[in-house]
């Protein structure tokens, strides 16, 4: 039986992968990505739960951007479950904009977000691991920046005893059969199949 309770409010937070083109003027809009798939599948399977799903992902965000809008886009919404998926832009900006964010800064800022959510909301946490599926040689060097950040998310999951969605390994495994572009055409943003892979892994994490 799923761990998500009756009348739960589930908030998805993160970057473009979570955002997935959601309509900002409609606070209930979930976009066209994994968040929408999760909500649709969960609500169809557990109609009696009356669970509400909210998406406040913002394209391009890094963990420091999440912190800037944490009060408005997280704490004020009072979620009972908080799903956080952030990290790929924290790596990407090092390579496309020469604007790196150290693993330590990533970890410390991320930890502050989780700590605040725990203290103020006592929200239950789900951490989603960032991934890259290199579709070109230049993305292969991203691993040296992303791998320590993935390790940081795993450490936070252990410290806060969160549920965990281990995407990097799942995508790597899936890509062995098809090549990376099938799941993420640009190596970062999932295809519809990739979004479904995330949604199923997320639902598995909450035992739904």
Tab-separated table of C-alpha atoms in Angstrom:
chain	number	residue	atom	x	y	z
A	1	UNK	CA	0.000	0.000	0.000
A	2	UNK	CA	1.266	3.448	-0.856
A	3	UNK	CA	2.829	5.532	1.902
A	4	UNK	CA	1.026	8.673	0.669
A	5	UNK	CA	-1.791	9.406	3.073
A	6	UNK	CA	-5.401	10.568	2.744
A	7	UNK	CA	-5.740	14.215	1.589
A	8	UNK	CA	-1.993	14.502	1.046
A	9	UNK	CA	-0.570	17.592	-0.655
A	10	UNK	CA	2.393	16.583	-2.798
A	11	UNK	CA	4.692	19.338	-4.070
A	12	UNK	CA	7.162	18.827	-6.913
A	13	UNK	CA	10.142	21.205	-6.803
A	14	UNK	CA	13.008	21.499	-9.222
A	15	UNK	CA	14.211	22.703	-12.614
A	16	UNK	CA	13.043	22.302	-16.230
A	17	UNK	CA	12.643	18.525	-15.964
A	18	UNK	CA	10.005	19.117	-13.281
A	19	UNK	CA	8.667	22.333	-14.855
A	20	UNK	CA	8.025	20.597	-18.205
A	21	UNK	CA	6.350	23.663	-19.697
A	22	UNK	CA	3.709	24.114	-17.000
A	23	UNK	CA	1.315	27.040	-17.319
A	24	UNK	CA	2.443	29.569	-14.678
A	25	UNK	CA	-0.916	31.367	-14.675
A	26	UNK	CA	-2.700	28.184	-13.552
A	27	UNK	CA	-1.500	27.171	-10.098
A	28	UNK	CA	-2.898	23.655	-10.559
A	29	UNK	CA	-1.158	23.009	-13.889
A	30	UNK	CA	1.423	20.222	-13.708
A	31	UNK	CA	3.152	20.630	-17.068
A	32	UNK	CA	3.746	17.832	-19.554
A	33	UNK	CA	6.440	15.835	-17.745
A	34	UNK	CA	6.860	13.265	-15.003
A	35	UNK	CA	4.913	15.304	-12.406
A	36	UNK	CA	1.780	15.149	-14.553
A	37	UNK	CA	2.260	11.415	-15.172
A	38	UNK	CA	2.755	10.730	-11.450
A	39	UNK	CA	-0.407	12.621	-10.535
A	40	UNK	CA	-2.480	10.982	-13.276
A	41	UNK	CA	-1.343	7.457	-12.434
A	42	UNK	CA	-1.593	7.931	-8.668
A	43	UNK	CA	-5.019	9.565	-8.740
A	44	UNK	CA	-6.396	6.901	-11.081
A	45	UNK	CA	-5.164	4.096	-8.828
A	46	UNK	CA	-6.065	5.701	-5.478
A	47	UNK	CA	-9.137	7.907	-6.062
A	48	UNK	CA	-10.182	7.450	-2.431
A	49	UNK	CA	-7.006	9.198	-1.228
A	50	UNK	CA	-8.083	12.584	-2.668
A	51	UNK	CA	-4.397	13.517	-2.974
A	52	UNK	CA	-3.498	16.914	-4.432
A	53	UNK	CA	-0.399	17.441	-6.576
A	54	UNK	CA	1.331	20.783	-7.134
A	55	UNK	CA	4.243	21.641	-9.439
A	56	UNK	CA	6.517	24.616	-8.816
A	57	UNK	CA	9.508	23.531	-10.906
A	58	UNK	CA	11.195	26.403	-12.766
A	59	UNK	CA	13.242	25.857	-15.908
A	60	UNK	CA	16.940	26.683	-15.527
A	61	UNK	CA	16.893	26.655	-11.731
A	62	UNK	CA	19.842	25.645	-9.615
A	63	UNK	CA	19.660	24.902	-5.915
A	64	UNK	CA	20.447	28.555	-5.086
A	65	UNK	CA	17.423	29.611	-7.189
A	66	UNK	CA	15.189	27.211	-5.275
A	67	UNK	CA	16.360	28.828	-2.071
A	68	UNK	CA	15.381	32.293	-3.311
A	69	UNK	CA	11.780	31.219	-3.862
A	70	UNK	CA	11.510	28.640	-1.076
A	71	UNK	CA	9.159	30.662	1.120
A	72	UNK	CA	6.660	31.420	-1.655
A	73	UNK	CA	6.950	28.226	-3.713
A	74	UNK	CA	7.337	25.685	-0.942
A	75	UNK	CA	6.748	26.697	2.665
A	76	UNK	CA	3.637	28.794	2.032
A	77	UNK	CA	2.015	25.887	0.155
A	78	UNK	CA	2.305	23.633	3.229
A	79	UNK	CA	2.868	20.343	1.411
A	80	UNK	CA	2.706	17.099	3.402
A	81	UNK	CA	5.084	15.542	0.861
A	82	UNK	CA	7.933	17.418	-0.796
A	83	UNK	CA	9.681	15.987	-3.852
A	84	UNK	CA	12.923	17.760	-4.787
A	85	UNK	CA	14.724	17.185	-8.074
A	86	UNK	CA	17.579	19.620	-8.711
A	87	UNK	CA	21.211	19.388	-9.763
A	88	UNK	CA	21.772	19.167	-13.500
A	89	UNK	CA	21.893	22.967	-14.000
A	90	UNK	CA	24.282	23.202	-11.056
A	91	UNK	CA	26.636	21.153	-13.253
A	92	UNK	CA	25.647	22.429	-16.707
A	93	UNK	CA	26.334	26.127	-15.991
A	94	UNK	CA	29.965	25.274	-15.285
A	95	UNK	CA	30.352	24.106	-18.882
A	96	UNK	CA	28.110	26.444	-20.880
A	97	UNK	CA	28.462	29.675	-18.853
A	98	UNK	CA	31.682	29.210	-16.869
A	99	UNK	CA	29.540	29.615	-13.750
A	100	UNK	CA	30.374	26.651	-11.516
A	101	UNK	CA	28.744	25.768	-8.210
A	102	UNK	CA	30.923	23.691	-5.913
A	103	UNK	CA	29.646	20.400	-4.540
A	104	UNK	CA	30.023	21.821	-1.040
A	105	UNK	CA	27.859	24.845	-1.847
A	106	UNK	CA	25.323	22.583	-3.547
A	107	UNK	CA	25.204	20.303	-0.509
A	108	UNK	CA	24.996	23.080	2.080
A	109	UNK	CA	22.256	24.963	0.227
A	110	UNK	CA	20.262	21.805	-0.512
A	111	UNK	CA	20.562	20.766	3.130
A	112	UNK	CA	19.256	24.161	4.267
A	113	UNK	CA	16.163	23.752	2.060
A	114	UNK	CA	15.404	20.320	3.488
A	115	UNK	CA	16.073	21.437	7.053
A	116	UNK	CA	13.646	24.364	6.686
A	117	UNK	CA	10.951	22.144	5.167
A	118	UNK	CA	11.382	19.648	7.996
A	119	UNK	CA	11.329	22.266	10.761
A	120	UNK	CA	8.475	24.402	9.446
A	121	UNK	CA	6.265	21.805	7.752
A	122	UNK	CA	7.419	18.439	9.044
A	123	UNK	CA	6.968	17.404	5.401
A	124	UNK	CA	7.911	13.923	4.288
A	125	UNK	CA	10.704	14.090	1.704
A	126	UNK	CA	11.438	12.449	-1.630
A	127	UNK	CA	14.789	13.210	-3.246
A	128	UNK	CA	15.204	12.599	-6.951
A	129	UNK	CA	18.724	12.000	-8.199
A	130	UNK	CA	19.959	14.129	-11.127
A	131	UNK	CA	21.267	12.310	-14.185
A	132	UNK	CA	23.080	12.958	-17.440
A	133	UNK	CA	23.009	10.640	-20.443
A	134	UNK	CA	25.862	11.931	-22.585
A	135	UNK	CA	24.794	12.250	-26.207
A	136	UNK	CA	28.107	13.858	-27.212
A	137	UNK	CA	31.714	13.823	-26.032
A	138	UNK	CA	31.529	17.194	-24.299
A	139	UNK	CA	28.800	15.914	-21.971
A	140	UNK	CA	31.009	13.019	-20.913
A	141	UNK	CA	33.231	15.432	-18.979
A	142	UNK	CA	30.185	16.615	-16.990
A	143	UNK	CA	30.479	13.439	-14.947
A	144	UNK	CA	33.419	14.825	-12.966
A	145	UNK	CA	31.128	17.631	-11.750
A	146	UNK	CA	27.837	15.745	-11.507
A	147	UNK	CA	29.003	12.546	-9.795
A	148	UNK	CA	30.028	14.277	-6.530
A	149	UNK	CA	26.701	16.146	-6.551
A	150	UNK	CA	24.817	12.872	-6.946
A	151	UNK	CA	26.807	11.570	-3.980
A	152	UNK	CA	25.781	14.697	-2.026
A	153	UNK	CA	22.089	13.999	-2.720
A	154	UNK	CA	22.554	10.412	-1.553
A	155	UNK	CA	24.157	11.654	1.663
A	156	UNK	CA	21.261	14.043	2.257
A	157	UNK	CA	18.786	11.222	1.650
A	158	UNK	CA	20.574	9.184	4.280
A	159	UNK	CA	20.785	12.030	6.762
A	160	UNK	CA	17.128	13.051	6.432
A	161	UNK	CA	15.908	9.454	5.942
A	162	UNK	CA	14.022	10.408	2.797
A	163	UNK	CA	12.594	8.282	0.044
A	164	UNK	CA	15.001	8.181	-2.897
A	165	UNK	CA	14.635	7.925	-6.675
A	166	UNK	CA	17.959	6.674	-8.146
A	167	UNK	CA	17.620	8.017	-11.689
A	168	UNK	CA	21.241	8.116	-12.837
A	169	UNK	CA	21.610	4.342	-12.694
A	170	UNK	CA	18.127	3.708	-14.086
A	171	UNK	CA	18.751	5.900	-17.137
A	172	UNK	CA	22.210	4.422	-17.715
A	173	UNK	CA	20.715	0.934	-17.576
A	174	UNK	CA	17.837	1.838	-19.927
A	175	UNK	CA	20.222	3.456	-22.425
A	176	UNK	CA	22.252	0.276	-22.843
A	177	UNK	CA	19.358	-1.138	-24.882
A	178	UNK	CA	18.526	1.909	-27.007
A	179	UNK	CA	21.276	4.509	-26.871
A	180	UNK	CA	20.930	7.659	-24.732
A	181	UNK	CA	18.938	9.903	-27.111
A	182	UNK	CA	15.878	7.642	-26.902
A	183	UNK	CA	15.450	8.623	-23.243
A	184	UNK	CA	16.902	12.166	-23.315
A	185	UNK	CA	17.442	13.663	-26.796
A	186	UNK	CA	19.820	16.363	-25.522
A	187	UNK	CA	21.280	14.235	-22.722
A	188	UNK	CA	19.388	16.186	-20.048
A	189	UNK	CA	15.698	16.677	-20.828
A	190	UNK	CA	13.748	13.423	-20.920
A	191	UNK	CA	11.699	12.281	-23.896
A	192	UNK	CA	8.113	11.169	-23.158
A	193	UNK	CA	9.550	7.692	-22.539
A	194	UNK	CA	12.126	9.232	-20.202
A	195	UNK	CA	9.429	11.127	-18.304
A	196	UNK	CA	7.530	7.866	-17.896
A	197	UNK	CA	10.692	6.179	-16.591
A	198	UNK	CA	10.987	8.910	-13.931
A	199	UNK	CA	7.291	8.694	-13.055
A	200	UNK	CA	7.403	4.925	-12.555
A	201	UNK	CA	10.551	5.167	-10.428
A	202	UNK	CA	8.923	7.901	-8.319
A	203	UNK	CA	5.760	5.860	-7.819
A	204	UNK	CA	7.871	2.855	-6.889
A	205	UNK	CA	9.602	4.956	-4.227
A	206	UNK	CA	6.238	5.785	-2.588
A	207	UNK	CA	5.090	2.168	-2.993
A	208	UNK	CA	2.257	3.117	-5.338
